[in-house]
Coordinates of C-alpha atoms in Angstrom, one line a residue:
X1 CA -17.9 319.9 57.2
X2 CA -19.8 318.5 60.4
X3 CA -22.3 321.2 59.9
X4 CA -22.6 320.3 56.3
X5 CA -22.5 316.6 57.0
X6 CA -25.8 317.2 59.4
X7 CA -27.8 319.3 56.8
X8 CA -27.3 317.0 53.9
X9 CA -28.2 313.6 56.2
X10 CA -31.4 315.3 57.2
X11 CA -32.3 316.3 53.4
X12 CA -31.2 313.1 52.3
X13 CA -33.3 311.0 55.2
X14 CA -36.4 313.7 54.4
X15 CA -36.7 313.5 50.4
X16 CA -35.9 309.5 50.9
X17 CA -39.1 309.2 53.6
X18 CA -40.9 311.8 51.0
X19 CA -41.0 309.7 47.9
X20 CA -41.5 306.7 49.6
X21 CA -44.4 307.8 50.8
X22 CA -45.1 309.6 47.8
X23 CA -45.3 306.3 45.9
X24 CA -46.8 304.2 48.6
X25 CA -49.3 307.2 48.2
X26 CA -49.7 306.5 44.7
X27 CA -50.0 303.2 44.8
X28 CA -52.8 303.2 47.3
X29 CA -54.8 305.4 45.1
X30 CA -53.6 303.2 41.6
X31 CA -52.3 306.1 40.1
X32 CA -49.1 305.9 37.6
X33 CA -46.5 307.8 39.5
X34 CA -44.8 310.1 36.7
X35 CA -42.8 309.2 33.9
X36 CA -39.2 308.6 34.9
X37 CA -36.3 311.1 33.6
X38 CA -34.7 311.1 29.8
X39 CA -31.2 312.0 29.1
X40 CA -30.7 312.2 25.5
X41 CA -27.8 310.3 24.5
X42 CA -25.3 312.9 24.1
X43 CA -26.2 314.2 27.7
X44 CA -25.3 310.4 28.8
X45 CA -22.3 310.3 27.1
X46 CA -21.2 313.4 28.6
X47 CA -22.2 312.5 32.3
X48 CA -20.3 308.9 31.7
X49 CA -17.1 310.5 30.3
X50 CA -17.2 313.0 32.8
X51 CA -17.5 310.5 35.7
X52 CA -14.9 308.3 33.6
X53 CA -12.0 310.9 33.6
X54 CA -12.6 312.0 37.7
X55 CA -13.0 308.4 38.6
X56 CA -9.1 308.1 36.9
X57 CA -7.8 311.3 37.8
X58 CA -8.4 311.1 41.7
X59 CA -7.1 307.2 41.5
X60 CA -4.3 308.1 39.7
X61 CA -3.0 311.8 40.3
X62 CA 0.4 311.3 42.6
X63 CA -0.1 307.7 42.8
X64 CA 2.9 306.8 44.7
X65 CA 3.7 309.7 46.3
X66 CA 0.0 309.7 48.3
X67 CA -0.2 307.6 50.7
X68 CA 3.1 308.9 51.4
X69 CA 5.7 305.9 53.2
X70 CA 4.3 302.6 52.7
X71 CA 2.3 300.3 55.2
X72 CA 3.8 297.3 56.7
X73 CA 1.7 294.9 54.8
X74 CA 1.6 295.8 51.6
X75 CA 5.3 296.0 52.4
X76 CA 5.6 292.9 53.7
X77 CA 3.5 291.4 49.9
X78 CA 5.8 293.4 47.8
X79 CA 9.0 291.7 49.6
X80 CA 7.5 288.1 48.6
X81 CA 6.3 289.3 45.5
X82 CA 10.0 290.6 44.8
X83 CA 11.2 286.9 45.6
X84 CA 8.6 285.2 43.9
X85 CA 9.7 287.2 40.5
X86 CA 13.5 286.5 41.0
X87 CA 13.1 283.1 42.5
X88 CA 10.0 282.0 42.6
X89 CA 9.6 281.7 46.4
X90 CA 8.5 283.9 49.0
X91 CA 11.1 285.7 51.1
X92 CA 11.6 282.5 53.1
X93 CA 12.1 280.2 50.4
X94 CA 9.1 278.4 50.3
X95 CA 8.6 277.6 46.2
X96 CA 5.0 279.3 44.8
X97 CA 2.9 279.6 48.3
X98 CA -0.9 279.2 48.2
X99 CA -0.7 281.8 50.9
X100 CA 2.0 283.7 52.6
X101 CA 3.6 282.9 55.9
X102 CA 3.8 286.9 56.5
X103 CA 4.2 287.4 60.0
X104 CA 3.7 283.7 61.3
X105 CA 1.5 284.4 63.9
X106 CA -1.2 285.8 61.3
X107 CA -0.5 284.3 57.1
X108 CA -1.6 286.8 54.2
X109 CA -3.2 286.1 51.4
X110 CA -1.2 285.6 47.8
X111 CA -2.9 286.4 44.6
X112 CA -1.5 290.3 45.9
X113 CA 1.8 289.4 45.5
X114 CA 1.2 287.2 42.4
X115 CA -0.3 289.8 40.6
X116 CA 2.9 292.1 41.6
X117 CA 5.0 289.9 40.2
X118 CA 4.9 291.6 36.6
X119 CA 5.4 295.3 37.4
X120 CA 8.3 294.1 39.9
X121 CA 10.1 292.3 37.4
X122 CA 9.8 294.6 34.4
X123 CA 9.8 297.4 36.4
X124 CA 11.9 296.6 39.7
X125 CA 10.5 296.9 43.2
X126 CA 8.7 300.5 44.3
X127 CA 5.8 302.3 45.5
X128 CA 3.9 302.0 41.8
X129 CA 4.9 298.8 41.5
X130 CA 3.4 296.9 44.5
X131 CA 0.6 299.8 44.3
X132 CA -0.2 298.7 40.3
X133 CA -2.2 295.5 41.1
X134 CA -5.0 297.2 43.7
X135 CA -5.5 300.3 41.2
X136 CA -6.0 298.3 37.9
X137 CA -8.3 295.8 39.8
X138 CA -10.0 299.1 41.3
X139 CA -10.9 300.1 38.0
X140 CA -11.6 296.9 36.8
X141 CA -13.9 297.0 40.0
X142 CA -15.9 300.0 38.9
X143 CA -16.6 298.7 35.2
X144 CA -17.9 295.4 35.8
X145 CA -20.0 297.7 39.0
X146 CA -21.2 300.1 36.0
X147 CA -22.1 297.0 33.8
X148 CA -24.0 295.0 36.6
X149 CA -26.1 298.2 37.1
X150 CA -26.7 298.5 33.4
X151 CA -27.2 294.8 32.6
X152 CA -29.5 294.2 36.0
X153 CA -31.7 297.8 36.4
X154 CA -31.5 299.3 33.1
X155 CA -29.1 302.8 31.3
X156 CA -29.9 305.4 33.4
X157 CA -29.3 304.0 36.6
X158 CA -26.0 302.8 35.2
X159 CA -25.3 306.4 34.9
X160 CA -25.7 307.1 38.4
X161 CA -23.6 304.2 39.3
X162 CA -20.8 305.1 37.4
X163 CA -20.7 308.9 38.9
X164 CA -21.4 307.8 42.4
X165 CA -18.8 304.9 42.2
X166 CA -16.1 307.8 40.9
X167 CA -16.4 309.7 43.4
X168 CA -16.6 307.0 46.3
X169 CA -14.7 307.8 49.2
X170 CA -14.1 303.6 50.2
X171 CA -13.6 303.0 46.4
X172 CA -10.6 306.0 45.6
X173 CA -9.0 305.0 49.1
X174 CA -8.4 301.8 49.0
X175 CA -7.3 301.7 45.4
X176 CA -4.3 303.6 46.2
X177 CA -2.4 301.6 48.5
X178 CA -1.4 297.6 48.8
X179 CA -3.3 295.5 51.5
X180 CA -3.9 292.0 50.1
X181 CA -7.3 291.9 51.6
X182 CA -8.8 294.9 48.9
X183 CA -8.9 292.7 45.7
X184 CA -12.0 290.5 47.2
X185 CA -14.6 293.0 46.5
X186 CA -13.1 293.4 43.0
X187 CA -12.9 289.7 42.0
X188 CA -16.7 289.2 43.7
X189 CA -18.3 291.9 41.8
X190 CA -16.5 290.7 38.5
X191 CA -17.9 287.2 39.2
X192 CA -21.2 288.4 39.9
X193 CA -21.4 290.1 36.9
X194 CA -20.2 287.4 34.7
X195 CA -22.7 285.1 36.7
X196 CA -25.7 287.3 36.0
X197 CA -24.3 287.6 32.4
X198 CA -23.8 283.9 32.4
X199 CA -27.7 283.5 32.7
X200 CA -27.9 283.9 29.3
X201 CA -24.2 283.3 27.4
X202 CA -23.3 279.7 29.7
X203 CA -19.5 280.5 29.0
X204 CA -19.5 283.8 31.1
X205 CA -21.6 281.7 33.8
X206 CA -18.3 279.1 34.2
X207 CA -16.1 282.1 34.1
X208 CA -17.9 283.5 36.7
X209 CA -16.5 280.4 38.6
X210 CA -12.9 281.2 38.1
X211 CA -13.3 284.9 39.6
X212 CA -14.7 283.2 42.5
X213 CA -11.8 280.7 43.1
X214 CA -9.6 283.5 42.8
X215 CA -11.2 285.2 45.8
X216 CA -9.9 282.5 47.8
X217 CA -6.8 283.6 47.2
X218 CA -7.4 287.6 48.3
X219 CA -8.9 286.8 51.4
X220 CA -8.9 284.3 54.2
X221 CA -12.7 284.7 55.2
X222 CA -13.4 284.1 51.8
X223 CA -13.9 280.5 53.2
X224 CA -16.8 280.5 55.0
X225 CA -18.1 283.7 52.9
X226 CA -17.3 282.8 49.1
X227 CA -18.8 279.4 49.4
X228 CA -22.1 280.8 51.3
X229 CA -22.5 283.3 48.9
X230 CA -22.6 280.5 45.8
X231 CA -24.8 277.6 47.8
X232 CA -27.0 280.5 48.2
X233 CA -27.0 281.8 44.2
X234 CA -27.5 277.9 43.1
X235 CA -30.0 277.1 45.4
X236 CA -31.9 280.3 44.2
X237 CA -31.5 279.7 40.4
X238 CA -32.1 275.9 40.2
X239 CA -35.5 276.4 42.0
X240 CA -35.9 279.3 39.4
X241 CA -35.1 277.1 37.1
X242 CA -32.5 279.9 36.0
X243 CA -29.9 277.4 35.6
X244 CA -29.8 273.3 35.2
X245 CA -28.3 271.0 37.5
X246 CA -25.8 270.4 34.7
X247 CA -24.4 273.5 34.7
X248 CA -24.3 273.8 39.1
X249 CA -22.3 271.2 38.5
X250 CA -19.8 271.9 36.1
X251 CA -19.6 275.6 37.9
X252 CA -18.9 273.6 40.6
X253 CA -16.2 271.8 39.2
X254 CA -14.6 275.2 37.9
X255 CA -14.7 276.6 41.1
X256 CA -13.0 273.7 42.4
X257 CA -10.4 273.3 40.1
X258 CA -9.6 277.0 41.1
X259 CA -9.5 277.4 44.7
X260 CA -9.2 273.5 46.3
X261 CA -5.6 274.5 46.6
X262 CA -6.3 277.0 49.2
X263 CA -9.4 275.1 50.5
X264 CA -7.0 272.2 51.4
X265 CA -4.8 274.7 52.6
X266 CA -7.6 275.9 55.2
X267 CA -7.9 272.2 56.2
X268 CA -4.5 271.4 56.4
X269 CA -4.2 274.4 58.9
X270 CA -7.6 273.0 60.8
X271 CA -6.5 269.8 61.2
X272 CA -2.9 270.4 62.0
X273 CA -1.1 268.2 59.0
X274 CA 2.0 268.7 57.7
X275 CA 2.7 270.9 54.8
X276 CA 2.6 269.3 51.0
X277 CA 4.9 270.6 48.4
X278 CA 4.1 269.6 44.8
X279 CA 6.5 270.6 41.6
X280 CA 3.9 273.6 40.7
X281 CA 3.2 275.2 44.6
X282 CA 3.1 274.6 48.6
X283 CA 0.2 274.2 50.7
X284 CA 1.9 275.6 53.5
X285 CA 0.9 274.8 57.3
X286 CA 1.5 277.4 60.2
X287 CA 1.8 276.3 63.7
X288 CA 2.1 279.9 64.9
X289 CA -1.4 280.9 63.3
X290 CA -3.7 282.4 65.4
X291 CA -6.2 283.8 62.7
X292 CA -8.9 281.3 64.3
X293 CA -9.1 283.7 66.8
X294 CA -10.7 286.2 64.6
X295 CA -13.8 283.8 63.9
X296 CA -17.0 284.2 65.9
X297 CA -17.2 280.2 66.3
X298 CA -13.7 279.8 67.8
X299 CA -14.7 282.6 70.6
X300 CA -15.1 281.8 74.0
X301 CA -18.3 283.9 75.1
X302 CA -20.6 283.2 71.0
X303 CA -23.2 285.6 72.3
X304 CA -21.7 288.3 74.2
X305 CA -18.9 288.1 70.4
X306 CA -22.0 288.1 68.4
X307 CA -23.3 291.1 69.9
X308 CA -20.2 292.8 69.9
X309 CA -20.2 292.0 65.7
X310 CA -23.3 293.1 65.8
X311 CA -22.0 297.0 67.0
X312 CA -19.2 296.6 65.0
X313 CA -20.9 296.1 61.8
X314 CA -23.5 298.5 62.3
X315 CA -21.0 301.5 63.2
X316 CA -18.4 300.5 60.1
X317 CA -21.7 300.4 57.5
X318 CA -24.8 302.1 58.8
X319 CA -22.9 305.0 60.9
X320 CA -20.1 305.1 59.1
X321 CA -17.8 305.7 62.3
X322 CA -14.6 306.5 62.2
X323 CA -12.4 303.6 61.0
X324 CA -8.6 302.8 60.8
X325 CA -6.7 306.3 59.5
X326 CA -6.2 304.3 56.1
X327 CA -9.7 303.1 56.2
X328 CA -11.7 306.7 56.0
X329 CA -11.2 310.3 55.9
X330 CA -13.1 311.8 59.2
X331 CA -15.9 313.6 58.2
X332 CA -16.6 311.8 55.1
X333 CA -16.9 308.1 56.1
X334 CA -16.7 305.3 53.4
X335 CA -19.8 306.4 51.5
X336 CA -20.5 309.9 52.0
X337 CA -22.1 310.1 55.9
X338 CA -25.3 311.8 53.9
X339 CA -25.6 308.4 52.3
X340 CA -27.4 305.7 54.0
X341 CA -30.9 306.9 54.1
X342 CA -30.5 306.5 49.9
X343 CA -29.1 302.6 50.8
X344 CA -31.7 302.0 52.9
X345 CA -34.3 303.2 50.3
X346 CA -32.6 301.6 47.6
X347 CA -32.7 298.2 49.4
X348 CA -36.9 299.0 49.9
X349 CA -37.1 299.4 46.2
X350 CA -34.9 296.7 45.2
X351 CA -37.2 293.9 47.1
X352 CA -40.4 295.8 46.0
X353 CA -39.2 296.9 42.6
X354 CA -37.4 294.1 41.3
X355 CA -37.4 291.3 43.4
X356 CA -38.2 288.9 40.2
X357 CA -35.1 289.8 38.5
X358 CA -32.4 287.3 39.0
X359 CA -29.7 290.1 39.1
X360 CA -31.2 292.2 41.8
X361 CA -31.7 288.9 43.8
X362 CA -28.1 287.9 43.2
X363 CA -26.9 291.8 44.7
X364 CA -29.3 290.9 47.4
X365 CA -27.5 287.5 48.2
X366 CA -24.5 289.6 47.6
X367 CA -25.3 291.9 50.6
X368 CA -26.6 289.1 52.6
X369 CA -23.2 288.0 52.4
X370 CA -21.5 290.9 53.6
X371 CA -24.1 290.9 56.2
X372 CA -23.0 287.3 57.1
X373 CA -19.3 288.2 57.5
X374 CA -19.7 291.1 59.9
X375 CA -21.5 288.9 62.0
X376 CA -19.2 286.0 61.7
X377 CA -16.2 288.2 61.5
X378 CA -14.9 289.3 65.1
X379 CA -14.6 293.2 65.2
X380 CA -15.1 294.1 61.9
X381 CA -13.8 297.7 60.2
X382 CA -13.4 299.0 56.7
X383 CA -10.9 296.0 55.1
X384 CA -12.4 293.1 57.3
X385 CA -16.4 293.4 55.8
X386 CA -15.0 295.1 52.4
X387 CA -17.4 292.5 50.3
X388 CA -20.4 294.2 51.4
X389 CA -19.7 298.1 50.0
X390 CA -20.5 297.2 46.6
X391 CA -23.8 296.4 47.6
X392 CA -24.1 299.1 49.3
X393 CA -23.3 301.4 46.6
X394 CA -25.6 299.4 44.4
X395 CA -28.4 299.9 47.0
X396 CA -27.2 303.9 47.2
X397 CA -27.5 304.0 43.4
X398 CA -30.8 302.7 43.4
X399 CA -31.7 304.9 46.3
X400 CA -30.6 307.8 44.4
X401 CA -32.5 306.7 41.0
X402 CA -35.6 306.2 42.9
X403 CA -35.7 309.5 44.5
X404 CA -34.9 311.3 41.0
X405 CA -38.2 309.5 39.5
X406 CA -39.7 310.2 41.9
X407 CA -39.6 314.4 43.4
X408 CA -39.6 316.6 40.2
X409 CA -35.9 318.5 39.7
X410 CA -34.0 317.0 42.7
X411 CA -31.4 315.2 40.7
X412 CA -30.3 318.5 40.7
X413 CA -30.0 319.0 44.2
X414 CA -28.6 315.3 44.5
X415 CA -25.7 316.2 42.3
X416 CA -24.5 319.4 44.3
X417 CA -24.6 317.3 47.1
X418 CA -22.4 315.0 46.1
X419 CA -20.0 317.1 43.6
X420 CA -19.7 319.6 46.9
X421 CA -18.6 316.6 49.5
X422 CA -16.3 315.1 46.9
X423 CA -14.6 318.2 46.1
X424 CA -14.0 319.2 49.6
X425 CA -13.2 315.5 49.9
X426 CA -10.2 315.4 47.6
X427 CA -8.8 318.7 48.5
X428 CA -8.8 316.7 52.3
X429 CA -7.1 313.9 50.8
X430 CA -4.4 315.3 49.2
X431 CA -3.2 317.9 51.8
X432 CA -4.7 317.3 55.5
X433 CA -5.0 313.7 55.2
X434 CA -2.1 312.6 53.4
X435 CA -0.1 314.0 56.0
X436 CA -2.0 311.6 58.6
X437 CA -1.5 308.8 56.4
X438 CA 2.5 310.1 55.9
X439 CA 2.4 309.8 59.5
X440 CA 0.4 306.2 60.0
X441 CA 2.6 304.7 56.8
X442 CA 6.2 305.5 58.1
X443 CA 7.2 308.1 55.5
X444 CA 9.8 309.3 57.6
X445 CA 11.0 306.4 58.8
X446 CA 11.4 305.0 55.0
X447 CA 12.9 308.2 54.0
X448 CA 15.6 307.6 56.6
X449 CA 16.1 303.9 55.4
X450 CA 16.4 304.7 51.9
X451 CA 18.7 307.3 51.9
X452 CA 21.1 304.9 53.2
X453 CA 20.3 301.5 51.1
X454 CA 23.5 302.2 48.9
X455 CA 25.9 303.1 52.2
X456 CA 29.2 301.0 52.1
X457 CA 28.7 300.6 55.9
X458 CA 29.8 297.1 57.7
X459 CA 26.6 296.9 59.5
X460 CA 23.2 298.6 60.0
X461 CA 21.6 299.7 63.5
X462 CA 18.2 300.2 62.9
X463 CA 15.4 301.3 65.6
X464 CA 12.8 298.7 66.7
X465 CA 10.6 301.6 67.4
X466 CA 9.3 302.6 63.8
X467 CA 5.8 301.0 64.5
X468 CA 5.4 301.0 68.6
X469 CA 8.3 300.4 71.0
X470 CA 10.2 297.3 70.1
X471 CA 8.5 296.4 66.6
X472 CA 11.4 295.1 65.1
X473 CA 9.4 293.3 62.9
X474 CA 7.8 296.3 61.2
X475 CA 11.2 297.9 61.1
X476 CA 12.6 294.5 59.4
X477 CA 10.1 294.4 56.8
X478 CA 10.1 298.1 56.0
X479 CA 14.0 297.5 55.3
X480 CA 13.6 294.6 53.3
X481 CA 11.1 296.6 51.1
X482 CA 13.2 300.3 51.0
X483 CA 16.1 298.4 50.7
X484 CA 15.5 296.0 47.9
X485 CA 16.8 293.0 49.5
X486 CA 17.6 290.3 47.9
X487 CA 15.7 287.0 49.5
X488 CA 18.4 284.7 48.9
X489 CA 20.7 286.9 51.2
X490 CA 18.1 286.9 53.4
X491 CA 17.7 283.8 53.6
X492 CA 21.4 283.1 54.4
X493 CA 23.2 283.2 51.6
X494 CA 25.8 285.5 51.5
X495 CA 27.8 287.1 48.9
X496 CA 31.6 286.5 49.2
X497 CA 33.1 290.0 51.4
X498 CA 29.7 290.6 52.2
X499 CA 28.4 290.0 56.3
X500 CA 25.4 287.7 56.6
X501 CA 21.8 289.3 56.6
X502 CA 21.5 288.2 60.5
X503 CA 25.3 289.7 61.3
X504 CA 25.1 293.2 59.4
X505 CA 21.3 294.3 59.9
X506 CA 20.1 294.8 63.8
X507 CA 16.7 296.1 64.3
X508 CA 16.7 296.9 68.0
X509 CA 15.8 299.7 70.3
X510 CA 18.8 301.8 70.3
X511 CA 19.0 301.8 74.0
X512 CA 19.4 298.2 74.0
X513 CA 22.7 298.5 71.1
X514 CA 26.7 299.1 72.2
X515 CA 27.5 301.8 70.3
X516 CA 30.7 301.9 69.0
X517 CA 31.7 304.8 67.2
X518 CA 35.1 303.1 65.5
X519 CA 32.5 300.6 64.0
X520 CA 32.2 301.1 60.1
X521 CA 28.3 301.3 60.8
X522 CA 25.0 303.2 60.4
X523 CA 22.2 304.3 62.5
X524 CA 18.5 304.6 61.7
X525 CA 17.2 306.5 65.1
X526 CA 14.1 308.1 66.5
X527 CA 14.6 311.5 67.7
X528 CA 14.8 310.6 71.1
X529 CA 17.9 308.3 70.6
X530 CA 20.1 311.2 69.5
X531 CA 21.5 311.6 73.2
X532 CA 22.8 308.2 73.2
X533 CA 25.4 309.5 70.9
X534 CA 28.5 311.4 70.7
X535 CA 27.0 313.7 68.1
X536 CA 30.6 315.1 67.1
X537 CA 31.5 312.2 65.7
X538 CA 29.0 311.6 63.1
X539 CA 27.7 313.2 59.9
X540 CA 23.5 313.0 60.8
X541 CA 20.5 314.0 58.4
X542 CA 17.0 314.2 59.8
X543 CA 14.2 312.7 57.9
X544 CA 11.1 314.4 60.5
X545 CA 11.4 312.3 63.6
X546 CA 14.2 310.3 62.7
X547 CA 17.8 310.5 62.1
X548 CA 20.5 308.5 60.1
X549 CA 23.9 308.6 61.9
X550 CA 27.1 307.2 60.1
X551 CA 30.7 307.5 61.6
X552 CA 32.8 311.0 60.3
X553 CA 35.5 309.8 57.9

């Protein structure tokens, strides 16, 4: 693949440098470069209900089976959103959060959970469940991107958007797994649609607004990205005239009425005030937070930060580096590595091309955004600047349209490119990779828990170790999730018979437990632990690296 990767980046940065110059060329000499390409309408229809059925079969094929195990925070969402749909708190008891206490040290954002709540109650709690939210908003994701494109640069480039956004490595990733943080590029592109549409049908332009206050809720640095993003879109369409002060200001109003819960939230946090509780929700505050450390303003050394944001947003977007395991397959990057020189080119055209359409001005502020929060955002990767790949793709898109137009019979070349990396792609995803991300998402581990959720066992030992050495708070949630656990209990409330929650779950490095093998109890272990045990005395099943131990009747 790295040999591949190196010939298809070189064609790709050689025909892009070839038509621009080609047109730059043209337009020196006030020629009309040629006319662009046609695709008859059954040929379109084709070509979009080709790119509609991969774009649902790679989301969708083993979905929650692949990822294998479960990640920690999308655990930890699912446990609250399980409370929140049988009590309508979060596993702490805290009645309808703005946003989730999580770990205390570091809060998580709540529409995830809210959105779980459905599937969890018709359904009960699982992998499909607390995966349901990210894939539908995925896919809403890639139909609002499709009819942007159309509404903003015409039909045929729509066309391309809709088979490059199918097969998008960043897109089919992140829309099989649950991390809070992924539904804020889905609600912004829906919002910027509906506020491009709204230029002309004022109702979309308002509900525009309410997509936008709901990415408050997906995404802490929504609050000094979200409201940048729409000072920046007013500014540009009053003085276009675009839109009348009347309507900035009932937008305005919309957007308030939306997301000032989880604006005063930010504040309360800021400034240290105690938490409010109202019949309908909490605005929670958290002493413990330390999320101001990820902020380039709240940094010790601003320069030597900013120029370490600087690196770290140009290797997660431009080079595409390696990210997080769950982030990117190696090899393949978020975008195809072969890629860029297409975004790059796209972004040429788009402030040549178009830079009067209010649209393509709006996916330029959309960019500029994601631009913005790289910068801002200390240490970036893949899930931290996730606002900016739909621009990105947009760019690509355009990139790719351009180039067609532009070198007679390439889209032919264009397309093999891209069907060959994203059919070596998913065969990598499904088999090579998925056993990484078994590995990185604690399959083994949950296995182990599982098998033992309906155990009639006093007590349950389970390793601190699942994560890194002494993670009990990994182990905890993972339990919680695997385990179904009822937040009431949790909380303290115990069942008559029944030992509390504190007294009959330990999540401890075994080397730190007295083992007692007359105790009615059961062991979760690494491999390594097995020699603290009289292995004679228990019935033990291995799930890879770990072991369940539970006392011989």
């Amino acid at each position: 693949m790295e040999v591949l990767n190196s010939i298809l980046l070189w064609a790709a940065m050689i025909i892009c440098a070839f038509a621009l110059y080609k047109n730059y060329e043209l337009a020196g000499k006030k020629r009309k470069p040629g006319k662009e390409i046609s695709v008859n309408t059954n040929v379109y229809n084709i070509i979009l209900g080709t790119a509609i059925v991969l774009a649902l079969f790679i989301r969708i094929y083993k979905f929650g089976s692949v990822p294998g195990g479960f990640n920690q925070d999308g655990a930890m969402a699912a446990v609250d959103a399980k409370a929140l749909a049988d009590y309508g708190t979060d596993r702490y008891g805290m009645h309808m959060p703005v946003h989730l206490t999580a770990w205390g040290y570091g809060q998580m954002s709540a529409l995830l959970s809210y959105l779980m709540v459905p599937f969890i109650k018709l359904f009960g709690l699982s992998a499909v469940t607390a995966r349901m939210p990210q894939l539908i908003m995925s896919i809403a994701g890639l139909v609002f991107f499709y009819l942007f494109v159309k509404d903003v640069f015409g039909k045929k480039a729509a066309l391309i958007a809709a088979a490059f956004a199918a097969v998008n490595p960043w897109h089919i990733l992140q829309s099989r797994w649950a991390l809070d943080c992924n539904l804020y590029p889905h609600f912004f592109i829906i919002g910027v649609y509906l506020l491009n549409k709204g230029l002309t049908r004022r109702v979309c332009l308002y509900l525009s607004m309410v997509s936008f206050g709901l990415c408050m809720y997906c995404y802490g640095i929504s609050i000094y990205t979200m409201p940048l993003f729409l000072i920046a879109a007013c500014v540009y369409l009053a003085v276009t005239k675009k839109i009348k002060i009347m309507d900035a200001l009932i937008c305005a109003g919309v957007y308030l009425l939306v997301s000032w819960p989880f604006i005063l939230t930010m504040i309360i946090n800021f400034l240290k005030l105690d938490t409010i509780e109202t019949p309908f929700f909490t605005i929670p505050y958290f002493p413990d937070s330390v999320r101001s450390n990820d902020i380039l303003f709240f940094s010790d050394n601003i320069g030597e930060q900013l120029i370490a944001n600087i690196k770290s947003l140009a290797n997660t977007t431009l080079l595409q580096k390696k990210d997080l395991p769950w982030n990117d397959v190696e090899n393949f990057g978020t975008m195809y590595l072969f890629t860029m020189p297409f975004a790059v080119t796209g972004l040429i055209v788009l402030i040549r091309k178009y830079r009067k359409s209010a649209g393509a001005v709006l996916a330029l502020i959309f960019l500029l955004t994601g631009i913005w929060c790289g910068l801002t955002t200390n240490g970036v990767n893949v899930n931290r600047i996730n606002i900016i790949y739909y621009p990105i793709m947009l760019m690509a898109v355009l990139g790719i349209y351009y180039v067609i137009n532009t070198i007679k019979n390439i889209q032919w070349g264009v397309a093999a490119a891209y069907i060959s990396a994203f059919v070596i792609f998913s065969v990598t995803y499904f088999t090579s990779y998925a056993d990484i991300l078994a590995v990185n998402f604690f399959k083994d581990f949950g296995d182990a828990v599982a098998s033992v959720k309906n155990s009639d066992a006093d007590k349950f030992y389970i390793t601190a170790d699942s994560q890194y050495t002494g993670a009990s708070n990994v182990s905890e949630i993972l339990t919680l999730f695997y385990h179904e656990t009822d937040a009431k209990y949790y909380q303290g409330e115990t069942p008559e018979g029944e030992l509390p929650f504190d007294e009959k779950y330990t999540f401890k490095s075994i080397k730190d437990i007295d083992i007692d093998p007359s105790e009615n109890a059961v062991y979760v272990i690494t491999a390594g632990d097995l020699s603290y045990f009289d292995q004679t005395l228990y019935d033990i099943e291995r799930f890879g690296n770990y072991y369940t131990l539970s006392p011989k009747n």
